[in-house]
């Protein structure tokens, strides 16, 4: 099957030779080509170039006159498997309660775990599939999804099986993270060691046996899991060959970034509260920092110092953190706006952070995240808009005409 996209006003995000990710000044470089075509064969980009070289034969042709074509977004941090929304907490927040106050009042992660326990795997799957389909329409073509609203052997496995089913039934590239260490369940409040033993001795072996997780996550934070507990859990996961991607420095500067790096984390995520030592540690590592601006927007906490991190020489990823409690949105175009207006990134930096760098944060940089021959044809065809900058500039408007995943219009 040959699909030809022709008369493209501007192809944006070309990377000729595969590369890991972009950092420092290189983060602002976006290669593009005016008046071009893209040829798709067997789910992949087989060729692209100027219209004068456009092939004439194809099984299907899409005329993209007036449109930009971009690589589909890569969202490397989400929690889209959940059983119920939490808009009551939204009202509590409006009245002045903080994220921590709400959690202490029985809201938060434990609230989600309570709802999920009574939800069947089929119902959970259908709700998560709905969210996946929705974010695909916003342009997401690769996504990481976490467990962490189970907090028992049975429910954590249920969540991870739902993620596996999503991956089996969708062309979107999906990575899964085991986040049993998301919160201490109420029943273990006075004996947290026992819950950590449960994670290490019961959950991890079964997850490894069923190959249900690509990564192991821990919410390393004051009131959640300590640095020492995080270290113990990550080392146990490493014995099964499951590398870390962790929640770090969201509410405090706790040593989470350093413990992630020490355990060779693929990424450390959140980073709203960062010191110079954290930036220095990241500069000396292969761990990619991931920032989540819609979480800052929604729960009113500081934005991660992304500008400072890039100026110091780092590369960053931007992800949605789509979840019912701290970021009830999976909309990457909105993130581009937040990254520009609140974090002072240029549109080009923000674009690279949600494409090639997002792919790297899921170890998918050789498959997705750029217009490269041989990569999957995960593409966004925009409406008739003037430029890449127009997307974060005119925020809240849908600029997407079509999304292709593995060459298929979604
Ligand atoms: O990434 N920080 C921890 N976990 C989620 C929020 C979970 C929730 O409130 O349900 C996050 O923000
Ligand atoms: Fe998260």
PDB file of C-alpha atoms and ligand atoms in Angstrom, residues 77-79 146 149 179 182 217 219 247 250 269-270 292 295 320-323 326, ligand 2:
ATOM      1  CA  UNK A  77       4.141  10.607  30.697  1.00  0.00           C
ATOM      2  CA  UNK A  78       0.434   9.852  31.226  1.00  0.00           C
ATOM      3  CA  UNK A  79      -1.953   8.113  33.594  1.00  0.00           C
ATOM      4  CA  UNK A 146       1.302   4.286  33.940  1.00  0.00           C
ATOM      5  CA  UNK A 149      -4.209   3.731  40.795  1.00  0.00           C
ATOM      6  CA  UNK A 179       3.748   2.762  39.376  1.00  0.00           C
ATOM      7  CA  UNK A 182       2.357   5.976  43.728  1.00  0.00           C
ATOM      8  CA  UNK A 217       8.049   4.479  38.283  1.00  0.00           C
ATOM      9  CA  UNK A 219       6.429   8.968  43.203  1.00  0.00           C
ATOM     10  CA  UNK A 247       8.219  11.234  39.415  1.00  0.00           C
ATOM     11  CA  UNK A 250       7.260  17.932  42.018  1.00  0.00           C
ATOM     12  CA  UNK A 269       9.692  13.822  35.404  1.00  0.00           C
ATOM     13  CA  UNK A 270       7.957  16.904  36.902  1.00  0.00           C
ATOM     14  CA  UNK A 292       4.765  18.769  32.734  1.00  0.00           C
ATOM     15  CA  UNK A 295       0.181  20.010  35.892  1.00  0.00           C
ATOM     16  CA  UNK A 320       0.909  15.989  29.440  1.00  0.00           C
ATOM     17  CA  UNK A 321       0.796  13.939  32.671  1.00  0.00           C
ATOM     18  CA  UNK A 322      -2.850  13.302  31.650  1.00  0.00           C
ATOM     19  CA  UNK A 323      -4.510  12.120  34.902  1.00  0.00           C
ATOM     20  CA  UNK A 326      -3.255  16.993  38.654  1.00  0.00           C
TER      21      UNK A 326
HETATM   22 FE1  LIG B   2       2.445  11.771  36.669  1.00  0.00          FE
END
